[in-house]
């Protein structure tokens, strides 16, 4: 089986009968330390994590809220059994995130400023006995053996893309010298 997950610095790991590739590039290509995405690859857990862009400048233990949330998701996926999936896995991640927020001393700030809440979306594939269980939260895509197993997009994202295309077409019509 070959599991590919999409995010730019390629990392490959091989296990018996299994090759995993993770690819990650953040928004700030010239400064990888600002990448808010992550992945987990073990013998039975494969995940891509998309840290949600911070909406405030608040730092959590020196990290953006997205980096903080990504690290919590990674830690939970590495510390739990592969049989923990679905709602139970999402609940375990939520509990861990809340515990880390409390440990960092940010509960009061987040209650007063909800937009400061750390968040991350993810897809995780876990081998359980001779099966593969997928848990996905959000619009992170995943592929197994080159075939998409999960691809979700948000309606608001689709609407924004349509609006951008319309604006670009209008600008091109008004000024044909604009490059494509």
mmCIF file with all atom_site columns, N, CA, C and O in Angstrom, residues 60-115:
data_model
loop_
_atom_site.group_PDB
_atom_site.id
_atom_site.type_symbol
_atom_site.label_atom_id
_atom_site.label_alt_id
_atom_site.label_comp_id
_atom_site.label_asym_id
_atom_site.label_entity_id
_atom_site.label_seq_id
_atom_site.pdbx_PDB_ins_code
_atom_site.Cartn_x
_atom_site.Cartn_y
_atom_site.Cartn_z
_atom_site.occupancy
_atom_site.B_iso_or_equiv
_atom_site.pdbx_formal_charge
_atom_site.auth_seq_id
_atom_site.auth_comp_id
_atom_site.auth_asym_id
_atom_site.auth_atom_id
_atom_site.pdbx_PDB_model_num
ATOM 1   N N  . UNK A 1 60  ? 1.105   30.752 21.778 1.00 0.00 ? 60  UNK A N  1
ATOM 2   C CA . UNK A 1 60  ? 0.920   29.665 22.730 1.00 0.00 ? 60  UNK A CA 1
ATOM 3   C C  . UNK A 1 60  ? 2.255   28.954 22.886 1.00 0.00 ? 60  UNK A C  1
ATOM 4   O O  . UNK A 1 60  ? 2.697   28.264 21.965 1.00 0.00 ? 60  UNK A O  1
ATOM 5   N N  . UNK A 1 61  ? 2.897   29.170 24.011 1.00 0.00 ? 61  UNK A N  1
ATOM 6   C CA . UNK A 1 61  ? 4.216   28.578 24.257 1.00 0.00 ? 61  UNK A CA 1
ATOM 7   C C  . UNK A 1 61  ? 5.169   28.901 23.102 1.00 0.00 ? 61  UNK A C  1
ATOM 8   O O  . UNK A 1 61  ? 5.909   28.049 22.623 1.00 0.00 ? 61  UNK A O  1
ATOM 9   N N  . UNK A 1 62  ? 5.118   30.152 22.615 1.00 0.00 ? 62  UNK A N  1
ATOM 10  C CA . UNK A 1 62  ? 6.009   30.614 21.560 1.00 0.00 ? 62  UNK A CA 1
ATOM 11  C C  . UNK A 1 62  ? 5.581   30.226 20.149 1.00 0.00 ? 62  UNK A C  1
ATOM 12  O O  . UNK A 1 62  ? 6.282   30.511 19.185 1.00 0.00 ? 62  UNK A O  1
ATOM 13  N N  . UNK A 1 63  ? 4.427   29.587 20.001 1.00 0.00 ? 63  UNK A N  1
ATOM 14  C CA . UNK A 1 63  ? 3.948   29.137 18.694 1.00 0.00 ? 63  UNK A CA 1
ATOM 15  C C  . UNK A 1 63  ? 2.659   29.860 18.344 1.00 0.00 ? 63  UNK A C  1
ATOM 16  O O  . UNK A 1 63  ? 1.919   30.299 19.225 1.00 0.00 ? 63  UNK A O  1
ATOM 17  N N  . UNK A 1 64  ? 2.367   29.917 17.039 1.00 0.00 ? 64  UNK A N  1
ATOM 18  C CA . UNK A 1 64  ? 1.063   30.432 16.632 1.00 0.00 ? 64  UNK A CA 1
ATOM 19  C C  . UNK A 1 64  ? -0.001  29.458 17.125 1.00 0.00 ? 64  UNK A C  1
ATOM 20  O O  . UNK A 1 64  ? 0.284   28.294 17.445 1.00 0.00 ? 64  UNK A O  1
ATOM 21  N N  . UNK A 1 65  ? -1.239  29.916 17.169 1.00 0.00 ? 65  UNK A N  1
ATOM 22  C CA . UNK A 1 65  ? -2.319  29.032 17.617 1.00 0.00 ? 65  UNK A CA 1
ATOM 23  C C  . UNK A 1 65  ? -2.433  27.808 16.713 1.00 0.00 ? 65  UNK A C  1
ATOM 24  O O  . UNK A 1 65  ? -2.722  26.705 17.184 1.00 0.00 ? 65  UNK A O  1
ATOM 25  N N  . UNK A 1 66  ? -2.180  27.978 15.417 1.00 0.00 ? 66  UNK A N  1
ATOM 26  C CA . UNK A 1 66  ? -2.259  26.851 14.471 1.00 0.00 ? 66  UNK A CA 1
ATOM 27  C C  . UNK A 1 66  ? -1.144  25.839 14.722 1.00 0.00 ? 66  UNK A C  1
ATOM 28  O O  . UNK A 1 66  ? -1.380  24.629 14.697 1.00 0.00 ? 66  UNK A O  1
ATOM 29  N N  . UNK A 1 67  ? 0.074   26.322 14.943 1.00 0.00 ? 67  UNK A N  1
ATOM 30  C CA . UNK A 1 67  ? 1.187   25.409 15.245 1.00 0.00 ? 67  UNK A CA 1
ATOM 31  C C  . UNK A 1 67  ? 0.928   24.665 16.553 1.00 0.00 ? 67  UNK A C  1
ATOM 32  O O  . UNK A 1 67  ? 1.193   23.468 16.657 1.00 0.00 ? 67  UNK A O  1
ATOM 33  N N  . UNK A 1 68  ? 0.403   25.375 17.537 1.00 0.00 ? 68  UNK A N  1
ATOM 34  C CA . UNK A 1 68  ? 0.070   24.786 18.832 1.00 0.00 ? 68  UNK A CA 1
ATOM 35  C C  . UNK A 1 68  ? -0.949  23.660 18.659 1.00 0.00 ? 68  UNK A C  1
ATOM 36  O O  . UNK A 1 68  ? -0.772  22.548 19.164 1.00 0.00 ? 68  UNK A O  1
ATOM 37  N N  . UNK A 1 69  ? -2.038  23.938 17.924 1.00 0.00 ? 69  UNK A N  1
ATOM 38  C CA . UNK A 1 69  ? -3.083  22.935 17.705 1.00 0.00 ? 69  UNK A CA 1
ATOM 39  C C  . UNK A 1 69  ? -2.546  21.748 16.907 1.00 0.00 ? 69  UNK A C  1
ATOM 40  O O  . UNK A 1 69  ? -2.852  20.590 17.220 1.00 0.00 ? 69  UNK A O  1
ATOM 41  N N  . UNK A 1 70  ? -1.735  22.016 15.883 1.00 0.00 ? 70  UNK A N  1
ATOM 42  C CA . UNK A 1 70  ? -1.142  20.939 15.084 1.00 0.00 ? 70  UNK A CA 1
ATOM 43  C C  . UNK A 1 70  ? -0.320  20.017 15.968 1.00 0.00 ? 70  UNK A C  1
ATOM 44  O O  . UNK A 1 70  ? -0.412  18.789 15.870 1.00 0.00 ? 70  UNK A O  1
ATOM 45  N N  . UNK A 1 71  ? 0.478   20.591 16.854 1.00 0.00 ? 71  UNK A N  1
ATOM 46  C CA . UNK A 1 71  ? 1.304   19.773 17.748 1.00 0.00 ? 71  UNK A CA 1
ATOM 47  C C  . UNK A 1 71  ? 0.456   18.915 18.685 1.00 0.00 ? 71  UNK A C  1
ATOM 48  O O  . UNK A 1 71  ? 0.794   17.768 18.961 1.00 0.00 ? 71  UNK A O  1
ATOM 49  N N  . UNK A 1 72  ? -0.651  19.459 19.171 1.00 0.00 ? 72  UNK A N  1
ATOM 50  C CA . UNK A 1 72  ? -1.529  18.680 20.049 1.00 0.00 ? 72  UNK A CA 1
ATOM 51  C C  . UNK A 1 72  ? -2.109  17.492 19.278 1.00 0.00 ? 72  UNK A C  1
ATOM 52  O O  . UNK A 1 72  ? -2.111  16.354 19.772 1.00 0.00 ? 72  UNK A O  1
ATOM 53  N N  . UNK A 1 73  ? -2.583  17.734 18.057 1.00 0.00 ? 73  UNK A N  1
ATOM 54  C CA . UNK A 1 73  ? -3.141  16.639 17.245 1.00 0.00 ? 73  UNK A CA 1
ATOM 55  C C  . UNK A 1 73  ? -2.072  15.574 17.007 1.00 0.00 ? 73  UNK A C  1
ATOM 56  O O  . UNK A 1 73  ? -2.330  14.371 17.170 1.00 0.00 ? 73  UNK A O  1
ATOM 57  N N  . UNK A 1 74  ? -0.861  16.014 16.636 1.00 0.00 ? 74  UNK A N  1
ATOM 58  C CA . UNK A 1 74  ? 0.231   15.060 16.418 1.00 0.00 ? 74  UNK A CA 1
ATOM 59  C C  . UNK A 1 74  ? 0.483   14.215 17.662 1.00 0.00 ? 74  UNK A C  1
ATOM 60  O O  . UNK A 1 74  ? 0.608   12.983 17.575 1.00 0.00 ? 74  UNK A O  1
ATOM 61  N N  . UNK A 1 75  ? 0.551   14.862 18.814 1.00 0.00 ? 75  UNK A N  1
ATOM 62  C CA . UNK A 1 75  ? 0.824   14.148 20.062 1.00 0.00 ? 75  UNK A CA 1
ATOM 63  C C  . UNK A 1 75  ? -0.254  13.112 20.377 1.00 0.00 ? 75  UNK A C  1
ATOM 64  O O  . UNK A 1 75  ? 0.054   11.991 20.790 1.00 0.00 ? 75  UNK A O  1
ATOM 65  N N  . UNK A 1 76  ? -1.512  13.482 20.172 1.00 0.00 ? 76  UNK A N  1
ATOM 66  C CA . UNK A 1 76  ? -2.603  12.535 20.440 1.00 0.00 ? 76  UNK A CA 1
ATOM 67  C C  . UNK A 1 76  ? -2.513  11.346 19.487 1.00 0.00 ? 76  UNK A C  1
ATOM 68  O O  . UNK A 1 76  ? -2.639  10.191 19.903 1.00 0.00 ? 76  UNK A O  1
ATOM 69  N N  . UNK A 1 77  ? -2.268  11.602 18.212 1.00 0.00 ? 77  UNK A N  1
ATOM 70  C CA . UNK A 1 77  ? -2.199  10.514 17.237 1.00 0.00 ? 77  UNK A CA 1
ATOM 71  C C  . UNK A 1 77  ? -1.028  9.570  17.524 1.00 0.00 ? 77  UNK A C  1
ATOM 72  O O  . UNK A 1 77  ? -1.135  8.365  17.320 1.00 0.00 ? 77  UNK A O  1
ATOM 73  N N  . UNK A 1 78  ? 0.076   10.121 18.019 1.00 0.00 ? 78  UNK A N  1
ATOM 74  C CA . UNK A 1 78  ? 1.237   9.289  18.324 1.00 0.00 ? 78  UNK A CA 1
ATOM 75  C C  . UNK A 1 78  ? 1.066   8.517  19.631 1.00 0.00 ? 78  UNK A C  1
ATOM 76  O O  . UNK A 1 78  ? 1.661   7.456  19.806 1.00 0.00 ? 78  UNK A O  1
ATOM 77  N N  . UNK A 1 79  ? 0.238   9.026  20.541 1.00 0.00 ? 79  UNK A N  1
ATOM 78  C CA . UNK A 1 79  ? 0.113   8.432  21.873 1.00 0.00 ? 79  UNK A CA 1
ATOM 79  C C  . UNK A 1 79  ? -1.077  7.479  22.024 1.00 0.00 ? 79  UNK A C  1
ATOM 80  O O  . UNK A 1 79  ? -1.163  6.774  23.021 1.00 0.00 ? 79  UNK A O  1
ATOM 81  N N  . UNK A 1 80  ? -1.989  7.466  21.048 1.00 0.00 ? 80  UNK A N  1
ATOM 82  C CA . UNK A 1 80  ? -3.186  6.634  21.184 1.00 0.00 ? 80  UNK A CA 1
ATOM 83  C C  . UNK A 1 80  ? -3.080  5.371  20.340 1.00 0.00 ? 80  UNK A C  1
ATOM 84  O O  . UNK A 1 80  ? -2.331  5.324  19.356 1.00 0.00 ? 80  UNK A O  1
ATOM 85  N N  . UNK A 1 81  ? -3.853  4.402  20.726 1.00 0.00 ? 81  UNK A N  1
ATOM 86  C CA . UNK A 1 81  ? -3.901  3.146  19.975 1.00 0.00 ? 81  UNK A CA 1
ATOM 87  C C  . UNK A 1 81  ? -4.609  3.367  18.639 1.00 0.00 ? 81  UNK A C  1
ATOM 88  O O  . UNK A 1 81  ? -5.523  4.208  18.549 1.00 0.00 ? 81  UNK A O  1
ATOM 89  N N  . UNK A 1 82  ? -4.248  2.603  17.604 1.00 0.00 ? 82  UNK A N  1
ATOM 90  C CA . UNK A 1 82  ? -4.894  2.774  16.304 1.00 0.00 ? 82  UNK A CA 1
ATOM 91  C C  . UNK A 1 82  ? -6.377  2.415  16.322 1.00 0.00 ? 82  UNK A C  1
ATOM 92  O O  . UNK A 1 82  ? -7.112  2.798  15.412 1.00 0.00 ? 82  UNK A O  1
ATOM 93  N N  . UNK A 1 83  ? -6.834  1.745  17.347 1.00 0.00 ? 83  UNK A N  1
ATOM 94  C CA . UNK A 1 83  ? -8.255  1.403  17.446 1.00 0.00 ? 83  UNK A CA 1
ATOM 95  C C  . UNK A 1 83  ? -9.112  2.598  17.870 1.00 0.00 ? 83  UNK A C  1
ATOM 96  O O  . UNK A 1 83  ? -10.339 2.527  17.813 1.00 0.00 ? 83  UNK A O  1
ATOM 97  N N  . UNK A 1 84  ? -8.487  3.708  18.258 1.00 0.00 ? 84  UNK A N  1
ATOM 98  C CA . UNK A 1 84  ? -9.229  4.919  18.620 1.00 0.00 ? 84  UNK A CA 1
ATOM 99  C C  . UNK A 1 84  ? -9.469  5.719  17.349 1.00 0.00 ? 84  UNK A C  1
ATOM 100 O O  . UNK A 1 84  ? -8.534  6.260  16.759 1.00 0.00 ? 84  UNK A O  1
ATOM 101 N N  . UNK A 1 85  ? -10.730 5.807  16.925 1.00 0.00 ? 85  UNK A N  1
ATOM 102 C CA . UNK A 1 85  ? -11.066 6.446  15.654 1.00 0.00 ? 85  UNK A CA 1
ATOM 103 C C  . UNK A 1 85  ? -12.403 7.175  15.751 1.00 0.00 ? 85  UNK A C  1
ATOM 104 O O  . UNK A 1 85  ? -13.087 7.107  16.767 1.00 0.00 ? 85  UNK A O  1
ATOM 105 N N  . UNK A 1 86  ? -12.764 7.849  14.681 1.00 0.00 ? 86  UNK A N  1
ATOM 106 C CA . UNK A 1 86  ? -14.066 8.503  14.592 1.00 0.00 ? 86  UNK A CA 1
ATOM 107 C C  . UNK A 1 86  ? -14.284 9.539  15.681 1.00 0.00 ? 86  UNK A C  1
ATOM 108 O O  . UNK A 1 86  ? -13.376 10.275 16.061 1.00 0.00 ? 86  UNK A O  1
ATOM 109 N N  . UNK A 1 87  ? -15.515 9.578  16.188 1.00 0.00 ? 87  UNK A N  1
ATOM 110 C CA . UNK A 1 87  ? -15.896 10.568 17.208 1.00 0.00 ? 87  UNK A CA 1
ATOM 111 C C  . UNK A 1 87  ? -15.031 10.455 18.454 1.00 0.00 ? 87  UNK A C  1
ATOM 112 O O  . UNK A 1 87  ? -14.685 11.460 19.068 1.00 0.00 ? 87  UNK A O  1
ATOM 113 N N  . UNK A 1 88  ? -14.678 9.221  18.823 1.00 0.00 ? 88  UNK A N  1
ATOM 114 C CA . UNK A 1 88  ? -13.862 9.026  20.024 1.00 0.00 ? 88  UNK A CA 1
ATOM 115 C C  . UNK A 1 88  ? -12.486 9.663  19.849 1.00 0.00 ? 88  UNK A C  1
ATOM 116 O O  . UNK A 1 88  ? -11.946 10.258 20.782 1.00 0.00 ? 88  UNK A O  1
ATOM 117 N N  . UNK A 1 89  ? -11.910 9.555  18.655 1.00 0.00 ? 89  UNK A N  1
ATOM 118 C CA . UNK A 1 89  ? -10.614 10.178 18.385 1.00 0.00 ? 89  UNK A CA 1
ATOM 119 C C  . UNK A 1 89  ? -10.739 11.696 18.410 1.00 0.00 ? 89  UNK A C  1
ATOM 120 O O  . UNK A 1 89  ? -9.918  12.388 19.017 1.00 0.00 ? 89  UNK A O  1
ATOM 121 N N  . UNK A 1 90  ? -11.766 12.229 17.767 1.00 0.00 ? 90  UNK A N  1
ATOM 122 C CA . UNK A 1 90  ? -11.988 13.684 17.778 1.00 0.00 ? 90  UNK A CA 1
ATOM 123 C C  . UNK A 1 90  ? -12.188 14.173 19.211 1.00 0.00 ? 90  UNK A C  1
ATOM 124 O O  . UNK A 1 90  ? -11.641 15.210 19.598 1.00 0.00 ? 90  UNK A O  1
ATOM 125 N N  . UNK A 1 91  ? -12.935 13.431 20.013 1.00 0.00 ? 91  UNK A N  1
ATOM 126 C CA . UNK A 1 91  ? -13.129 13.810 21.422 1.00 0.00 ? 91  UNK A CA 1
ATOM 127 C C  . UNK A 1 91  ? -11.807 13.802 22.183 1.00 0.00 ? 91  UNK A C  1
ATOM 128 O O  . UNK A 1 91  ? -11.543 14.704 22.983 1.00 0.00 ? 91  UNK A O  1
ATOM 129 N N  . UNK A 1 92  ? -10.976 12.784 21.957 1.00 0.00 ? 92  UNK A N  1
ATOM 130 C CA . UNK A 1 92  ? -9.675  12.718 22.644 1.00 0.00 ? 92  UNK A CA 1
ATOM 131 C C  . UNK A 1 92  ? -8.801  13.909 22.259 1.00 0.00 ? 92  UNK A C  1
ATOM 132 O O  . UNK A 1 92  ? -8.122  14.497 23.117 1.00 0.00 ? 92  UNK A O  1
ATOM 133 N N  . UNK A 1 93  ? -8.838  14.300 20.993 1.00 0.00 ? 93  UNK A N  1
ATOM 134 C CA . UNK A 1 93  ? -8.055  15.458 20.537 1.00 0.00 ? 93  UNK A CA 1
ATOM 135 C C  . UNK A 1 93  ? -8.594  16.733 21.179 1.00 0.00 ? 93  UNK A C  1
ATOM 136 O O  . UNK A 1 93  ? -7.830  17.583 21.642 1.00 0.00 ? 93  UNK A O  1
ATOM 137 N N  . UNK A 1 94  ? -9.917  16.860 21.226 1.00 0.00 ? 94  UNK A N  1
ATOM 138 C CA . UNK A 1 94  ? -10.532 18.054 21.821 1.00 0.00 ? 94  UNK A CA 1
ATOM 139 C C  . UNK A 1 94  ? -10.172 18.166 23.303 1.00 0.00 ? 94  UNK A C  1
ATOM 140 O O  . UNK A 1 94  ? -9.817  19.253 23.781 1.00 0.00 ? 94  UNK A O  1
ATOM 141 N N  . UNK A 1 95  ? -10.244 17.069 24.017 1.00 0.00 ? 95  UNK A N  1
ATOM 142 C CA . UNK A 1 95  ? -9.883  17.067 25.443 1.00 0.00 ? 95  UNK A CA 1
ATOM 143 C C  . UNK A 1 95  ? -8.417  17.457 25.616 1.00 0.00 ? 95  UNK A C  1
ATOM 144 O O  . UNK A 1 95  ? -8.075  18.293 26.464 1.00 0.00 ? 95  UNK A O  1
ATOM 145 N N  . UNK A 1 96  ? -7.542  16.869 24.801 1.00 0.00 ? 96  UNK A N  1
ATOM 146 C CA . UNK A 1 96  ? -6.108  17.183 24.897 1.00 0.00 ? 96  UNK A CA 1
ATOM 147 C C  . UNK A 1 96  ? -5.849  18.654 24.584 1.00 0.00 ? 96  UNK A C  1
ATOM 148 O O  . UNK A 1 96  ? -5.052  19.309 25.265 1.00 0.00 ? 96  UNK A O  1
ATOM 149 N N  . UNK A 1 97  ? -6.523  19.182 23.564 1.00 0.00 ? 97  UNK A N  1
ATOM 150 C CA . UNK A 1 97  ? -6.338  20.590 23.209 1.00 0.00 ? 97  UNK A CA 1
ATOM 151 C C  . UNK A 1 97  ? -6.787  21.490 24.357 1.00 0.00 ? 97  UNK A C  1
ATOM 152 O O  . UNK A 1 97  ? -6.081  22.436 24.727 1.00 0.00 ? 97  UNK A O  1
ATOM 153 N N  . UNK A 1 98  ? -7.940  21.188 24.934 1.00 0.00 ? 98  UNK A N  1
ATOM 154 C CA . UNK A 1 98  ? -8.415  21.985 26.070 1.00 0.00 ? 98  UNK A CA 1
ATOM 155 C C  . UNK A 1 98  ? -7.465  21.889 27.260 1.00 0.00 ? 98  UNK A C  1
ATOM 156 O O  . UNK A 1 98  ? -7.199  22.891 27.933 1.00 0.00 ? 98  UNK A O  1
ATOM 157 N N  . UNK A 1 99  ? -6.950  20.696 27.518 1.00 0.00 ? 99  UNK A N  1
ATOM 158 C CA . UNK A 1 99  ? -5.985  20.534 28.615 1.00 0.00 ? 99  UNK A CA 1
ATOM 159 C C  . UNK A 1 99  ? -4.721  21.360 28.370 1.00 0.00 ? 99  UNK A C  1
ATOM 160 O O  . UNK A 1 99  ? -4.195  21.990 29.285 1.00 0.00 ? 99  UNK A O  1
ATOM 161 N N  . UNK A 1 100 ? -4.228  21.361 27.144 1.00 0.00 ? 100 UNK A N  1
ATOM 162 C CA . UNK A 1 100 ? -3.018  22.132 26.815 1.00 0.00 ? 100 UNK A CA 1
ATOM 163 C C  . UNK A 1 100 ? -3.279  23.633 26.889 1.00 0.00 ? 100 UNK A C  1
ATOM 164 O O  . UNK A 1 100 ? -2.403  24.401 27.294 1.00 0.00 ? 100 UNK A O  1
ATOM 165 N N  . UNK A 1 101 ? -4.468  24.066 26.490 1.00 0.00 ? 101 UNK A N  1
ATOM 166 C CA . UNK A 1 101 ? -4.841  25.484 26.612 1.00 0.00 ? 101 UNK A CA 1
ATOM 167 C C  . UNK A 1 101 ? -4.824  25.887 28.089 1.00 0.00 ? 101 UNK A C  1
ATOM 168 O O  . UNK A 1 101 ? -4.281  26.929 28.449 1.00 0.00 ? 101 UNK A O  1
ATOM 169 N N  . UNK A 1 102 ? -5.397  25.032 28.942 1.00 0.00 ? 102 UNK A N  1
ATOM 170 C CA . UNK A 1 102 ? -5.407  25.308 30.382 1.00 0.00 ? 102 UNK A CA 1
ATOM 171 C C  . UNK A 1 102 ? -3.985  25.322 30.944 1.00 0.00 ? 102 UNK A C  1
ATOM 172 O O  . UNK A 1 102 ? -3.630  26.206 31.724 1.00 0.00 ? 102 UNK A O  1
ATOM 173 N N  . UNK A 1 103 ? -3.168  24.346 30.526 1.00 0.00 ? 103 UNK A N  1
ATOM 174 C CA . UNK A 1 103 ? -1.781  24.268 31.008 1.00 0.00 ? 103 UNK A CA 1
ATOM 175 C C  . UNK A 1 103 ? -0.988  25.512 30.612 1.00 0.00 ? 103 UNK A C  1
ATOM 176 O O  . UNK A 1 103 ? -0.128  25.972 31.345 1.00 0.00 ? 103 UNK A O  1
ATOM 177 N N  . UNK A 1 104 ? -1.287  26.051 29.424 1.00 0.00 ? 104 UNK A N  1
ATOM 178 C CA . UNK A 1 104 ? -0.594  27.252 28.949 1.00 0.00 ? 104 UNK A CA 1
ATOM 179 C C  . UNK A 1 104 ? -1.142  28.522 29.617 1.00 0.00 ? 104 UNK A C  1
ATOM 180 O O  . UNK A 1 104 ? -0.571  29.602 29.455 1.00 0.00 ? 104 UNK A O  1
ATOM 181 N N  . UNK A 1 105 ? -2.266  28.390 30.337 1.00 0.00 ? 105 UNK A N  1
ATOM 182 C CA . UNK A 1 105 ? -2.835  29.536 31.047 1.00 0.00 ? 105 UNK A CA 1
ATOM 183 C C  . UNK A 1 105 ? -3.646  30.469 30.169 1.00 0.00 ? 105 UNK A C  1
ATOM 184 O O  . UNK A 1 105 ? -3.758  31.661 30.475 1.00 0.00 ? 105 UNK A O  1
ATOM 185 N N  . UNK A 1 106 ? -4.273  29.939 29.106 1.00 0.00 ? 106 UNK A N  1
ATOM 186 C CA . UNK A 1 106 ? -4.992  30.790 28.159 1.00 0.00 ? 106 UNK A CA 1
ATOM 187 C C  . UNK A 1 106 ? -6.507  30.622 28.190 1.00 0.00 ? 106 UNK A C  1
ATOM 188 O O  . UNK A 1 106 ? -7.198  31.172 27.349 1.00 0.00 ? 106 UNK A O  1
ATOM 189 N N  . UNK A 1 107 ? -7.045  29.886 29.148 1.00 0.00 ? 107 UNK A N  1
ATOM 190 C CA . UNK A 1 107 ? -8.495  29.648 29.176 1.00 0.00 ? 107 UNK A CA 1
ATOM 191 C C  . UNK A 1 107 ? -9.275  30.955 29.247 1.00 0.00 ? 107 UNK A C  1
ATOM 192 O O  . UNK A 1 107 ? -10.216 31.172 28.489 1.00 0.00 ? 107 UNK A O  1
ATOM 193 N N  . UNK A 1 108 ? -8.892  31.865 30.138 1.00 0.00 ? 108 UNK A N  1
ATOM 194 C CA . UNK A 1 108 ? -9.625  33.130 30.292 1.00 0.00 ? 108 UNK A CA 1
ATOM 195 C C  . UNK A 1 108 ? -9.562  33.973 29.029 1.00 0.00 ? 108 UNK A C  1
ATOM 196 O O  . UNK A 1 108 ? -10.557 34.568 28.615 1.00 0.00 ? 108 UNK A O  1
ATOM 197 N N  . UNK A 1 109 ? -8.394  34.016 28.413 1.00 0.00 ? 109 UNK A N  1
ATOM 198 C CA . UNK A 1 109 ? -8.235  34.803 27.179 1.00 0.00 ? 109 UNK A CA 1
ATOM 199 C C  . UNK A 1 109 ? -9.137  34.262 26.084 1.00 0.00 ? 109 UNK A C  1
ATOM 200 O O  . UNK A 1 109 ? -9.807  35.018 25.376 1.00 0.00 ? 109 UNK A O  1
ATOM 201 N N  . UNK A 1 110 ? -9.174  32.946 25.937 1.00 0.00 ? 110 UNK A N  1
ATOM 202 C CA . UNK A 1 110 ? -9.992  32.333 24.885 1.00 0.00 ? 110 UNK A CA 1
ATOM 203 C C  . UNK A 1 110 ? -11.477 32.528 25.162 1.00 0.00 ? 110 UNK A C  1
ATOM 204 O O  . UNK A 1 110 ? -12.261 32.742 24.236 1.00 0.00 ? 110 UNK A O  1
ATOM 205 N N  . UNK A 1 111 ? -11.870 32.493 26.422 1.00 0.00 ? 111 UNK A N  1
ATOM 206 C CA . UNK A 1 111 ? -13.283 32.743 26.739 1.00 0.00 ? 111 UNK A CA 1
ATOM 207 C C  . UNK A 1 111 ? -13.673 34.171 26.387 1.00 0.00 ? 111 UNK A C  1
ATOM 208 O O  . UNK A 1 111 ? -14.791 34.415 25.948 1.00 0.00 ? 111 UNK A O  1
ATOM 209 N N  . UNK A 1 112 ? -12.748 35.112 26.555 1.00 0.00 ? 112 UNK A N  1
ATOM 210 C CA . UNK A 1 112 ? -13.033 36.519 26.230 1.00 0.00 ? 112 UNK A CA 1
ATOM 211 C C  . UNK A 1 112 ? -12.831 36.809 24.744 1.00 0.00 ? 112 UNK A C  1
ATOM 212 O O  . UNK A 1 112 ? -13.442 37.727 24.205 1.00 0.00 ? 112 UNK A O  1
ATOM 213 N N  . UNK A 1 113 ? -11.946 36.049 24.099 1.00 0.00 ? 113 UNK A N  1
ATOM 214 C CA . UNK A 1 113 ? -11.613 36.262 22.687 1.00 0.00 ? 113 UNK A CA 1
ATOM 215 C C  . UNK A 1 113 ? -11.660 34.915 21.966 1.00 0.00 ? 113 UNK A C  1
ATOM 216 O O  . UNK A 1 113 ? -10.624 34.306 21.702 1.00 0.00 ? 113 UNK A O  1
ATOM 217 N N  . UNK A 1 114 ? -12.858 34.422 21.628 1.00 0.00 ? 114 UNK A N  1
ATOM 218 C CA . UNK A 1 114 ? -12.971 33.086 21.027 1.00 0.00 ? 114 UNK A CA 1
ATOM 219 C C  . UNK A 1 114 ? -12.171 32.910 19.726 1.00 0.00 ? 114 UNK A C  1
ATOM 220 O O  . UNK A 1 114 ? -11.722 31.804 19.431 1.00 0.00 ? 114 UNK A O  1
ATOM 221 N N  . UNK A 1 115 ? -11.970 33.990 18.993 1.00 0.00 ? 115 UNK A N  1
ATOM 222 C CA . UNK A 1 115 ? -11.207 33.875 17.740 1.00 0.00 ? 115 UNK A CA 1
ATOM 223 C C  . UNK A 1 115 ? -9.741  33.526 17.983 1.00 0.00 ? 115 UNK A C  1
ATOM 224 O O  . UNK A 1 115 ? -9.004  33.194 17.053 1.00 0.00 ? 115 UNK A O  1
#
